[in-house]
Amino acid sequence: MARYPSLAQWRGRILQSTLTATAVLGSIAYVPGVLAAYQAGLWVVVVVDTLAWALVVGLAIARGLPFGVRAGGCIAVWLAIAVMLLWIVGPMGSGTIWLLAAPVLAALFFGYRGAAAGVGLLAVIAVAFWFLLPLHRAGVALAAGGSYAPEAWVATSGGLLFLAALLSLSIARLLRGLEDSLIELEVSHRRMSETLLERERLQEELLRTQKHSALGTLASGIAHDFNNILVPILVASEEARDEAPPNSVQREHLDHVISSALRARNLIRRILDFSRSADVERRPVAVETVLREVGALLRSSAPAGIRIEYRLNAPGAHVLADPGELHQVLMNLGTNAYLAMKDGGGTLTLSLDRHLEDGMVVIGVQDTGTGIPVELQDRIFDPFFTTRESGAGTGLGLAIVQRLVSSMAGTVDFESEPGRGTLFRLRFPEVPGDVQAADAEPAEHHAPRRAGRPRTVLVVDDEDLVRGMIGVILARHGYAVREASSPESALRQVHDDPHAFDLVVTDQAMPNMSGLRLAQDLRIIRRDLPIVLVSGHLSPEEIERASDLGIEALLDKPFGRRALLSVVERALGTGGTRSQEIA
């Protein structure tokens, strides 16, 4: 970044201009002066003027010499001419004018020290000439006759010293002010540069935040429809799996369908969590189990030329994490690894080690693929950065990995060598294992019945397929089901017969009226009516509002049959105890 010229640079420019001007313009005085001195036989003047002019020309050309040498030489030339003229011509000649120039130039080139030195030297010359004035041979005749007494020189030299001090100190003060202004200007320029850099950083951060916000808006927009697609897939697949013969191929295929639907559910949740910074509940997770599950899934999708190996040296290692998050992190890294080897094949190694000295568990995902180019290694964790072809990736994979690992109190780093492969290392604090089976599915539930009639549930959802599937499952398990395709229809039915319903199961995201607003209006009609709110993703504010409204349970989409039945039975059986079921 360009800097303003310093005072030293300005002094160098002034010196060069002074020397050049003296060399050029000095010839105007040098030529006639030397001719006149030659005719008068003043050989001292001829020699001194010639040497002085030659020295000035040399100093003007010799720009490589140090500044002090050139400036001192310039001042010496002026002093030499001044002393010579003062002695030859006398006090009434031009010597006094040349004497005045020396301290002025000294102040210009060296500041206050030069001014003081120049005035002091001028005082020495004045005193010396006062003593030598009686020996002055050129005469002391004045224009009006009479002699020039040494005492008169005191008045002349006093005035000369006054003018020299005044001019040189003024110039020195001017230069000091210029120097202070240049320093202040340089500081201001530096601050402005820092401000501009900070502004650019903030603009980049704002752009990144806007991208995250756009992602959150996009994710929120598609989550509702995506979850509505997954609900019938999960529910119907569970129904079909239960009816399939044990150990049959059909049951195995349906298990794969359900597993894929659950992974799709977790994916949409992770994207929502990434964009909204939502908190999740973490618990001890057996790392080796997750690694083997990830390896099996990668094996089913990776090309045949890629081998998957395990190097597991930490049996029983647990970390505090959300199983879905850890699964997603390893799947992202594993997918990137086999994509880096898809053309030439290679080995994907999943490793697990325990560092006793710091109590850390280290998970490794290593490939023998193309590696990451050095110039891109600083950017791989940036959101929306991707090296894949358009449409082949969003650039969110490693950004989500870094975010999720950090949220689990872990760190992620990598080593990569182009042409030889990449190793990602995840470090987590080890925690004691949980003896309970945390991933166990809810047990099968059956609807408790009242004497004389089944419990009646009003299902409210604008999606026909989702509403119908919920109704079918509840009806099969002994509930009486009535449906409403809109919040307005639900309000009319409850208003017409408030005590005809034992429970309302309503979606949150519906046209014209949200599930929370519907619950608020239902509370006006019948305050003790149990309500289950179904949503793909609720914000903390929405959860707090649901609690304020006394909603009995929250059910996350997409959900399975067992989760639905568990929440419905809990809402009906607790009589107002609020709960939340995450399926």
Coordinates of C-alpha atoms in Angstrom, one line a residue:
M1 CA 0.0 0.0 0.0
A2 CA 1.4 3.4 -1.0
R3 CA 2.7 5.7 1.7
Y4 CA 2.9 9.5 1.8
P5 CA 6.4 11.0 1.3
S6 CA 8.2 11.6 4.6
L7 CA 9.8 14.8 5.6
A8 CA 13.3 13.3 4.9
Q9 CA 12.1 12.6 1.4
W10 CA 10.8 16.1 1.0
R11 CA 14.1 17.5 2.2
G12 CA 15.9 15.3 -0.3
R13 CA 13.7 16.7 -3.1
I14 CA 14.3 20.3 -1.9
L15 CA 18.1 19.8 -1.8
Q16 CA 18.1 18.4 -5.3
S17 CA 16.0 21.3 -6.5
T18 CA 18.3 23.8 -4.8
L19 CA 21.5 22.2 -6.2
T20 CA 20.0 22.0 -9.7
A21 CA 18.7 25.6 -9.6
T22 CA 22.1 26.8 -8.2
A23 CA 24.0 25.0 -10.9
V24 CA 21.8 26.3 -13.7
L25 CA 21.0 29.8 -12.5
G26 CA 24.4 30.3 -10.9
S27 CA 26.0 30.5 -14.4
I28 CA 24.1 33.8 -14.8
A29 CA 26.2 35.3 -12.0
Y30 CA 29.3 33.1 -12.5
V31 CA 30.2 34.1 -16.0
P32 CA 30.1 37.9 -15.8
G33 CA 31.4 37.9 -12.3
V34 CA 34.5 35.8 -13.2
L35 CA 35.1 38.0 -16.3
A36 CA 35.0 41.2 -14.1
A37 CA 37.3 39.6 -11.5
Y38 CA 39.7 38.6 -14.2
Q39 CA 39.9 42.1 -15.7
A40 CA 40.4 43.5 -12.2
G41 CA 43.0 40.9 -11.4
L42 CA 41.1 39.4 -8.5
W43 CA 42.3 35.9 -9.0
V44 CA 41.0 34.8 -5.6
V45 CA 37.4 35.5 -6.8
V46 CA 38.0 33.7 -10.1
V47 CA 39.3 30.6 -8.3
V48 CA 36.7 30.5 -5.5
D49 CA 33.8 31.1 -7.9
T50 CA 35.0 28.5 -10.3
L51 CA 35.5 25.9 -7.5
A52 CA 32.2 26.7 -5.9
W53 CA 30.2 26.4 -9.2
A54 CA 31.9 23.2 -10.1
L55 CA 31.2 21.7 -6.6
V56 CA 27.5 22.6 -6.9
V57 CA 27.3 21.0 -10.3
G58 CA 29.0 17.9 -9.0
L59 CA 26.7 17.7 -6.0
A60 CA 23.6 18.1 -8.2
I61 CA 24.8 15.2 -10.4
A62 CA 26.0 12.9 -7.6
R63 CA 22.6 11.8 -6.3
G64 CA 24.0 8.6 -4.7
L65 CA 26.0 10.5 -2.1
P66 CA 24.5 10.6 1.5
F67 CA 22.1 13.5 2.2
G68 CA 24.3 15.0 4.9
V69 CA 27.3 15.2 2.6
R70 CA 25.4 16.9 -0.2
A71 CA 23.5 19.3 2.1
G72 CA 26.7 20.2 4.0
G73 CA 28.6 20.7 0.7
C74 CA 25.9 23.0 -0.5
I75 CA 25.9 25.1 2.7
A76 CA 29.8 25.2 2.6
V77 CA 29.7 26.6 -0.9
W78 CA 27.4 29.5 0.1
L79 CA 29.6 30.2 3.2
A80 CA 32.8 30.2 1.2
I81 CA 31.4 32.7 -1.3
A82 CA 30.0 34.8 1.5
V83 CA 33.3 35.0 3.4
M84 CA 35.2 35.7 0.3
L85 CA 32.9 38.6 -0.8
L86 CA 32.8 39.9 2.8
W87 CA 36.6 40.1 2.9
I88 CA 37.2 41.4 -0.6
V89 CA 34.3 43.8 -1.1
G90 CA 33.7 44.7 2.5
P91 CA 30.7 45.0 4.8
M92 CA 28.8 47.1 2.2
G93 CA 29.1 44.5 -0.5
S94 CA 27.0 41.4 -1.2
G95 CA 28.8 39.2 1.2
T96 CA 26.3 39.9 4.0
I97 CA 23.5 38.7 1.8
W98 CA 25.3 35.4 1.1
L99 CA 26.0 35.0 4.8
L100 CA 22.3 35.2 5.5
A101 CA 21.6 32.3 3.1
A102 CA 23.7 29.8 5.0
P103 CA 21.6 29.5 8.2
V104 CA 18.4 29.6 6.2
L105 CA 19.6 26.6 4.1
A106 CA 20.9 24.8 7.2
A107 CA 17.4 25.2 8.8
L108 CA 15.8 23.9 5.6
F109 CA 18.0 20.8 5.4
F110 CA 18.5 20.0 9.1
G111 CA 15.6 21.6 11.0
Y112 CA 16.2 23.2 14.4
R113 CA 19.7 21.8 14.8
G114 CA 20.7 23.2 11.4
A115 CA 19.2 26.6 12.3
A116 CA 21.1 26.7 15.6
A117 CA 24.3 25.6 14.0
G118 CA 23.9 28.1 11.1
V119 CA 23.2 31.1 13.4
G120 CA 26.1 30.1 15.7
L121 CA 28.5 29.8 12.8
L122 CA 27.3 33.2 11.5
A123 CA 28.0 34.7 14.9
V124 CA 31.5 33.3 14.9
I125 CA 32.2 34.9 11.5
A126 CA 30.7 38.2 12.6
V127 CA 33.0 38.3 15.7
A128 CA 36.0 37.3 13.7
F129 CA 35.4 39.9 11.0
W130 CA 35.1 42.5 13.8
F131 CA 38.6 41.8 14.9
L132 CA 39.9 41.6 11.3
L133 CA 38.1 44.7 10.0
P134 CA 41.1 47.0 10.8
L135 CA 43.2 44.9 8.5
H136 CA 40.7 45.1 5.7
R137 CA 42.6 46.2 2.7
A138 CA 39.8 46.9 0.3
G139 CA 39.0 50.0 2.1
V140 CA 36.2 51.0 4.4
A141 CA 35.1 54.0 2.4
L142 CA 31.4 54.6 2.5
A143 CA 29.4 55.9 -0.4
A144 CA 29.1 59.3 1.2
G145 CA 32.8 59.3 2.2
G146 CA 34.4 58.6 5.5
S147 CA 35.5 55.3 6.9
Y148 CA 33.6 52.2 8.1
A149 CA 34.5 51.9 11.7
P150 CA 34.6 48.4 13.4
E151 CA 31.9 49.7 15.8
A152 CA 29.5 50.1 12.9
W153 CA 30.0 46.4 12.1
V154 CA 28.4 45.6 15.5
A155 CA 25.1 47.1 14.4
T156 CA 25.3 45.5 10.9
S157 CA 26.2 42.1 12.2
G158 CA 23.5 42.3 15.0
G159 CA 20.8 43.0 12.4
L160 CA 22.2 40.2 10.3
L161 CA 22.1 37.7 13.2
F162 CA 18.6 38.8 14.0
L163 CA 17.3 38.2 10.5
A164 CA 19.2 34.9 10.3
A165 CA 17.7 33.6 13.6
L166 CA 14.2 34.8 12.6
L167 CA 14.2 33.3 9.2
S168 CA 16.0 30.0 10.1
L169 CA 13.8 29.4 13.2
S170 CA 10.6 30.1 11.2
I171 CA 11.6 27.7 8.5
A172 CA 12.6 25.1 11.1
R173 CA 9.2 25.5 12.8
L174 CA 7.4 25.2 9.5
L175 CA 9.2 22.0 8.7
R176 CA 8.4 20.6 12.1
G177 CA 4.8 21.3 11.6
L178 CA 5.0 19.7 8.1
E179 CA 6.6 16.7 9.7
D180 CA 3.9 16.4 12.3
S181 CA 1.2 16.8 9.7
L182 CA 2.8 14.1 7.6
I183 CA 2.9 11.7 10.5
E184 CA -0.7 12.4 11.4
L185 CA -1.6 11.9 7.8
E186 CA 0.2 8.6 7.7
V187 CA -1.5 7.5 10.9
S188 CA -4.9 8.5 9.5
H189 CA -4.1 6.7 6.3
R190 CA -3.2 3.6 8.2
R191 CA -6.4 3.8 10.3
M192 CA -8.4 4.3 7.1
S193 CA -6.8 1.3 5.6
E194 CA -7.6 -0.8 8.7
T195 CA -11.1 0.5 8.6
L196 CA -11.5 -0.4 5.0
L197 CA -10.1 -3.9 5.7
E198 CA -12.5 -4.3 8.6
R199 CA -15.4 -3.1 6.4
E200 CA -14.5 -5.7 3.8
R201 CA -14.3 -8.4 6.5
L202 CA -17.7 -7.3 7.8
Q203 CA -19.1 -7.3 4.3
E204 CA -17.9 -10.8 3.8
E205 CA -19.3 -11.8 7.2
L206 CA -22.6 -10.2 6.2
L207 CA -22.7 -12.0 2.9
R208 CA -22.0 -15.3 4.7
T209 CA -24.7 -14.5 7.2
Q210 CA -27.1 -13.7 4.3
K211 CA -26.3 -17.0 2.7
H212 CA -27.0 -18.8 6.0
S213 CA -30.2 -16.9 6.3
A214 CA -31.2 -17.8 2.7
L215 CA -30.3 -21.4 3.6
G216 CA -32.6 -21.2 6.6
T217 CA -35.4 -19.8 4.6
L218 CA -35.0 -22.4 1.9
A219 CA -34.7 -25.2 4.4
S220 CA -37.8 -24.0 6.3
G221 CA -39.7 -23.8 3.1
I222 CA -38.9 -27.3 1.9
A223 CA -38.9 -29.0 5.3
H224 CA -42.7 -29.1 5.6
D225 CA -43.3 -30.6 2.2
F226 CA -40.3 -33.0 2.6
N227 CA -41.5 -34.2 5.9
N228 CA -45.0 -34.7 4.6
I229 CA -43.6 -37.0 1.9
L230 CA -41.6 -39.0 4.5
V231 CA -44.6 -39.5 6.9
P232 CA -46.5 -41.9 4.7
I233 CA -43.3 -43.6 3.6
L234 CA -42.3 -44.3 7.2
V235 CA -45.8 -45.3 8.4
A236 CA -46.7 -47.5 5.4
S237 CA -43.3 -49.2 5.4
E238 CA -43.6 -50.0 9.1
E239 CA -47.1 -51.5 8.5
A240 CA -45.8 -53.5 5.6
R241 CA -42.7 -54.7 7.4
D242 CA -44.8 -56.0 10.3
E243 CA -46.9 -58.0 7.9
A244 CA -43.9 -59.4 6.0
P245 CA -42.7 -62.9 6.9
P246 CA -39.8 -62.9 9.4
N247 CA -36.3 -63.1 7.9
S248 CA -37.8 -62.6 4.4
V249 CA -36.3 -60.5 1.6
Q250 CA -39.3 -58.3 1.6
R251 CA -38.7 -57.5 5.3
E252 CA -35.1 -56.8 4.7
H253 CA -35.9 -54.4 1.8
L254 CA -38.5 -52.6 4.0
D255 CA -35.9 -52.2 6.8
H256 CA -33.7 -50.5 4.2
V257 CA -36.5 -48.2 3.2
I258 CA -37.2 -47.2 6.8
S259 CA -33.5 -46.7 7.5
S260 CA -33.2 -44.5 4.4
A261 CA -36.3 -42.5 5.4
L262 CA -34.9 -42.0 8.9
R263 CA -31.6 -40.8 7.5
A264 CA -33.5 -38.4 5.2
R265 CA -35.3 -37.1 8.2
N266 CA -32.1 -36.6 10.1
L267 CA -30.6 -34.8 7.1
I268 CA -33.4 -32.2 6.9
R269 CA -33.1 -31.7 10.7
R270 CA -29.4 -31.2 10.5
I271 CA -29.8 -28.6 7.7
L272 CA -32.4 -26.8 9.8
D273 CA -30.2 -27.0 12.9
F274 CA -27.2 -25.6 10.8
S275 CA -29.3 -22.6 9.6
R276 CA -31.0 -21.9 12.9
S277 CA -28.3 -22.9 15.5
A278 CA -30.8 -25.1 17.3
D279 CA -29.8 -27.1 20.4
V280 CA -30.1 -30.8 20.4
E281 CA -29.9 -33.3 23.2
R282 CA -26.6 -35.2 23.4
R283 CA -25.8 -38.4 25.3
P284 CA -22.9 -40.9 25.4
V285 CA -22.6 -42.7 22.0
A286 CA -20.5 -45.8 21.3
V287 CA -18.2 -44.6 18.5
E288 CA -17.2 -48.1 17.2
T289 CA -20.9 -48.9 16.6
V290 CA -21.4 -45.8 14.6
L291 CA -18.2 -46.3 12.6
R292 CA -19.2 -49.8 11.6
E293 CA -22.7 -48.7 10.6
V294 CA -21.3 -45.9 8.5
G295 CA -18.8 -48.3 6.9
A296 CA -21.7 -50.7 6.0
L297 CA -23.6 -47.8 4.4
L298 CA -20.6 -46.6 2.5
R299 CA -19.9 -50.1 1.3
S300 CA -23.4 -50.2 -0.3
S301 CA -22.9 -47.0 -2.2
A302 CA -19.1 -46.9 -3.0
P303 CA -17.8 -48.2 -6.3
A304 CA -16.5 -51.8 -6.4
G305 CA -12.9 -50.7 -6.7
I306 CA -12.8 -49.0 -3.3
R307 CA -11.9 -51.1 -0.2
I308 CA -13.1 -50.1 3.2
E309 CA -10.9 -51.0 6.1
Y310 CA -11.2 -50.6 9.9
R311 CA -8.4 -49.8 12.3
L312 CA -10.3 -49.7 15.7
N313 CA -8.0 -49.4 18.7
A314 CA -10.3 -48.0 21.3
P315 CA -12.9 -50.6 22.3
G316 CA -15.8 -49.2 24.3
A317 CA -15.0 -45.6 23.5
H318 CA -17.9 -43.2 24.0
V319 CA -18.3 -39.5 23.2
L320 CA -21.0 -37.1 24.2
A321 CA -22.9 -36.5 20.9
D322 CA -26.2 -36.8 19.1
P323 CA -26.1 -40.2 17.2
G324 CA -27.6 -38.7 14.1
E325 CA -25.1 -35.8 14.1
L326 CA -22.1 -38.1 14.5
H327 CA -23.5 -40.4 11.8
Q328 CA -23.9 -37.5 9.5
V329 CA -20.4 -36.1 10.1
L330 CA -18.8 -39.5 9.3
M331 CA -21.1 -40.1 6.3
N332 CA -20.1 -36.7 4.9
L333 CA -16.4 -37.4 5.3
G334 CA -16.7 -40.9 4.0
T335 CA -18.7 -39.9 1.0
N336 CA -16.1 -37.2 0.2
A337 CA -13.4 -39.8 0.6
Y338 CA -14.8 -42.4 -1.8
L339 CA -15.7 -39.6 -4.4
A340 CA -12.0 -38.6 -4.3
M341 CA -11.1 -42.2 -5.3
K342 CA -14.0 -43.1 -7.6
D343 CA -11.9 -42.8 -10.8
G344 CA -8.9 -44.9 -9.8
G345 CA -10.1 -46.9 -6.8
G346 CA -8.3 -47.1 -3.5
T347 CA -8.7 -47.7 0.2
L348 CA -11.0 -45.9 2.7
T349 CA -9.8 -46.4 6.3
L350 CA -12.0 -45.7 9.3
S351 CA -9.9 -45.6 12.4
L352 CA -10.5 -45.1 16.1
D353 CA -7.8 -44.4 18.7
R354 CA -7.7 -43.4 22.4
H355 CA -5.2 -40.9 23.7
L356 CA -4.8 -41.6 27.4
E357 CA -2.6 -38.6 28.1
D358 CA -5.3 -36.1 27.3
G359 CA -8.5 -38.2 27.5
M360 CA -9.4 -37.7 23.9
V361 CA -10.9 -40.1 21.3
V362 CA -9.6 -39.7 17.8
I363 CA -11.7 -40.7 14.8
G364 CA -9.9 -40.9 11.5
V365 CA -11.4 -41.0 7.9
Q366 CA -8.6 -41.5 5.4
D367 CA -8.5 -42.1 1.7
T368 CA -5.9 -42.7 -1.0
G369 CA -7.5 -40.4 -3.5
T370 CA -6.5 -37.2 -5.4
G371 CA -5.9 -35.1 -2.3
I372 CA -6.8 -31.4 -1.8
P373 CA -4.9 -28.8 -3.8
V374 CA -2.7 -26.6 -1.6
E375 CA -4.3 -23.4 -2.8
L376 CA -7.8 -24.7 -1.7
Q377 CA -6.9 -26.1 1.7
D378 CA -7.7 -22.8 3.5
R379 CA -11.2 -22.7 2.0
I380 CA -12.6 -26.2 2.3
F381 CA -14.6 -25.4 5.5
D382 CA -16.2 -22.3 4.0
P383 CA -20.0 -22.6 3.5
F384 CA -21.0 -23.0 -0.2
F385 CA -17.5 -23.7 -1.3
T386 CA -17.2 -26.7 -3.5
T387 CA -14.9 -28.0 -6.2
R388 CA -17.6 -30.3 -7.7
E389 CA -19.3 -29.6 -11.0
S390 CA -22.4 -27.5 -11.0
G391 CA -25.3 -29.4 -9.5
A392 CA -23.1 -32.1 -8.0
G393 CA -22.8 -30.5 -4.6
T394 CA -23.9 -27.6 -2.5
G395 CA -20.6 -26.9 -0.7
L396 CA -22.2 -27.4 2.7
G397 CA -20.8 -30.8 3.6
L398 CA -17.6 -29.8 5.4
A399 CA -19.1 -26.6 6.7
I400 CA -21.7 -28.6 8.5
V401 CA -19.1 -31.1 9.6
Q402 CA -17.1 -28.4 11.3
R403 CA -20.1 -26.8 12.9
L404 CA -21.4 -30.1 14.2
V405 CA -18.0 -31.2 15.5
S406 CA -17.6 -27.9 17.3
S407 CA -21.1 -28.2 18.9
M408 CA -20.0 -31.6 20.3
A409 CA -17.0 -30.0 22.0
G410 CA -14.7 -31.6 19.4
T411 CA -12.2 -30.4 16.8
V412 CA -11.6 -31.3 13.2
D413 CA -8.3 -31.1 11.3
F414 CA -6.9 -32.7 8.2
E415 CA -3.7 -33.6 6.4
S416 CA -3.7 -33.8 2.6
E417 CA -1.1 -34.3 -0.1
P418 CA -2.1 -33.9 -3.7
G419 CA -2.0 -37.2 -5.5
R420 CA -1.6 -39.3 -2.3
G421 CA -4.8 -38.8 -0.3
T422 CA -6.4 -37.0 2.7
L423 CA -6.8 -37.8 6.4
F424 CA -9.5 -36.1 8.5
R425 CA -9.2 -36.4 12.2
L426 CA -12.0 -35.8 14.7
R427 CA -11.1 -35.3 18.4
F428 CA -13.7 -35.6 21.1
P429 CA -13.4 -35.9 24.9
E430 CA -14.1 -39.4 26.0
V431 CA -17.0 -39.9 28.4
P432 CA -18.3 -43.0 30.3
G433 CA -20.6 -45.2 28.3
D434 CA -24.4 -45.3 28.8
V435 CA -25.6 -48.8 29.7
Q436 CA -29.1 -48.2 28.4
A437 CA -30.0 -48.8 24.8
A438 CA -30.6 -45.2 23.9
D439 CA -31.8 -45.9 20.3
A440 CA -34.5 -48.4 21.3
E441 CA -37.8 -47.8 19.6
P442 CA -40.9 -47.0 21.6
A443 CA -42.9 -50.1 22.6
E444 CA -46.1 -50.9 20.8
H445 CA -49.1 -49.1 22.2
H446 CA -52.8 -49.7 22.1
A447 CA -55.5 -47.2 22.7
P448 CA -57.1 -47.3 26.1
R449 CA -60.9 -47.5 25.7
R450 CA -63.7 -45.9 27.6
A451 CA -66.6 -48.0 28.5
G452 CA -69.2 -47.7 25.7
R453 CA -67.1 -45.9 23.1
P454 CA -63.6 -45.5 21.7
R455 CA -61.6 -42.3 22.2
T456 CA -62.3 -39.8 19.4
V457 CA -59.4 -38.0 17.7
L458 CA -59.7 -35.0 15.4
V459 CA -56.9 -35.0 12.8
V460 CA -56.2 -31.6 11.2
D461 CA -53.8 -31.4 8.3
D462 CA -54.0 -29.8 4.9
E463 CA -52.1 -32.7 3.3
D464 CA -54.6 -35.4 2.3
L465 CA -52.1 -38.2 2.3
V466 CA -50.6 -37.4 5.7
R467 CA -54.1 -36.8 7.3
G468 CA -55.4 -40.0 5.8
M469 CA -52.4 -42.1 6.9
I470 CA -52.6 -40.8 10.5
G471 CA -56.3 -41.6 10.5
V472 CA -55.8 -45.1 9.2
I473 CA -53.2 -45.9 11.9
L474 CA -55.3 -44.5 14.7
A475 CA -58.4 -46.3 13.5
R476 CA -56.5 -49.6 13.3
H477 CA -55.6 -49.2 16.9
G478 CA -59.0 -48.6 18.2
Y479 CA -59.5 -44.9 18.0
A480 CA -62.5 -43.1 16.4
V481 CA -61.1 -40.7 13.8
R482 CA -62.6 -37.5 12.4
E483 CA -60.7 -35.4 9.9
A484 CA -60.4 -31.7 9.0
S485 CA -58.5 -30.5 6.0
S486 CA -58.2 -26.9 7.3
P487 CA -58.1 -25.1 10.7
E488 CA -61.4 -23.4 9.9
S489 CA -63.1 -26.8 9.4
A490 CA -61.6 -28.0 12.7
L491 CA -62.9 -25.0 14.6
R492 CA -66.4 -25.5 13.1
Q493 CA -66.5 -29.2 14.2
V494 CA -65.3 -28.4 17.7
H495 CA -67.6 -25.5 18.0
D496 CA -70.7 -27.5 17.0
D497 CA -70.0 -30.3 19.5
P498 CA -67.1 -29.3 21.9
H499 CA -67.3 -32.6 23.9
A500 CA -67.4 -35.0 20.9
F501 CA -63.6 -35.1 20.8
D502 CA -61.0 -36.5 23.2
L503 CA -57.9 -35.2 21.4
V504 CA -56.9 -32.9 18.5
V505 CA -53.8 -33.8 16.4
T506 CA -53.0 -30.7 14.3
D507 CA -50.2 -29.8 11.9
Q508 CA -48.4 -26.5 12.6
A509 CA -47.7 -25.2 9.1
M510 CA -51.1 -24.8 7.3
P511 CA -52.5 -22.1 5.0
N512 CA -54.3 -19.1 6.6
M513 CA -53.8 -20.3 10.2
S514 CA -51.0 -22.1 12.0
G515 CA -51.5 -25.0 14.4
L516 CA -50.6 -22.7 17.3
R517 CA -53.2 -20.2 16.4
L518 CA -55.7 -23.1 16.0
A519 CA -54.8 -24.3 19.5
Q520 CA -55.3 -20.8 20.9
D521 CA -58.9 -20.6 19.3
L522 CA -59.7 -24.2 20.5
R523 CA -58.8 -23.2 24.1
I524 CA -61.5 -20.5 23.9
I525 CA -64.1 -23.1 22.9
R526 CA -62.9 -25.8 25.3
R527 CA -60.0 -25.2 27.6
D528 CA -59.4 -28.8 28.7
L529 CA -59.3 -30.3 25.2
P530 CA -55.9 -32.2 24.8
I531 CA -53.9 -31.1 21.8
V532 CA -50.9 -32.6 20.0
L533 CA -48.9 -30.2 17.7
V534 CA -47.2 -31.8 14.7
S535 CA -44.3 -30.0 13.1
G536 CA -41.1 -30.5 11.1
H537 CA -39.2 -28.0 13.1
L538 CA -40.3 -25.6 15.8
S539 CA -38.3 -22.6 16.9
P540 CA -37.6 -22.0 20.6
E541 CA -40.2 -19.2 20.6
E542 CA -42.8 -21.5 19.1
I543 CA -42.0 -24.2 21.6
E544 CA -42.4 -21.6 24.4
R545 CA -45.7 -20.5 23.0
A546 CA -46.9 -24.1 22.8
S547 CA -46.1 -24.5 26.5
D548 CA -48.0 -21.3 27.3
L549 CA -51.0 -22.6 25.5
G550 CA -50.9 -25.9 27.5
I551 CA -50.4 -28.1 24.5
E552 CA -50.0 -31.7 25.8
A553 CA -47.4 -33.0 23.3
L554 CA -45.2 -32.1 20.4
L555 CA -44.6 -34.6 17.6
D556 CA -41.8 -34.0 15.1
K557 CA -42.3 -34.9 11.5
P558 CA -41.5 -37.3 10.0
F559 CA -42.7 -39.8 12.5
G560 CA -43.3 -43.5 12.6
R561 CA -46.4 -45.4 13.6
R562 CA -45.1 -46.3 17.1
A563 CA -44.1 -42.7 17.8
L564 CA -47.5 -41.5 16.8
L565 CA -49.3 -44.0 19.0
S566 CA -47.0 -43.3 21.9
V567 CA -47.7 -39.5 21.8
V568 CA -51.4 -40.0 21.3
E569 CA -51.7 -42.4 24.3
R570 CA -49.5 -40.1 26.4
A571 CA -51.6 -37.0 25.6
L572 CA -54.8 -38.8 26.4
G573 CA -53.5 -40.5 29.5
T574 CA -51.7 -37.6 31.2
G575 CA -54.7 -35.2 31.2
G576 CA -52.6 -32.1 30.7
T577 CA -49.0 -33.2 31.4
R578 CA -47.0 -31.9 28.5
S579 CA -44.5 -34.0 26.7
Q580 CA -42.4 -34.1 23.6
E581 CA -41.7 -37.1 21.4
I582 CA -38.9 -37.1 18.9
A583 CA -39.3 -39.9 16.4

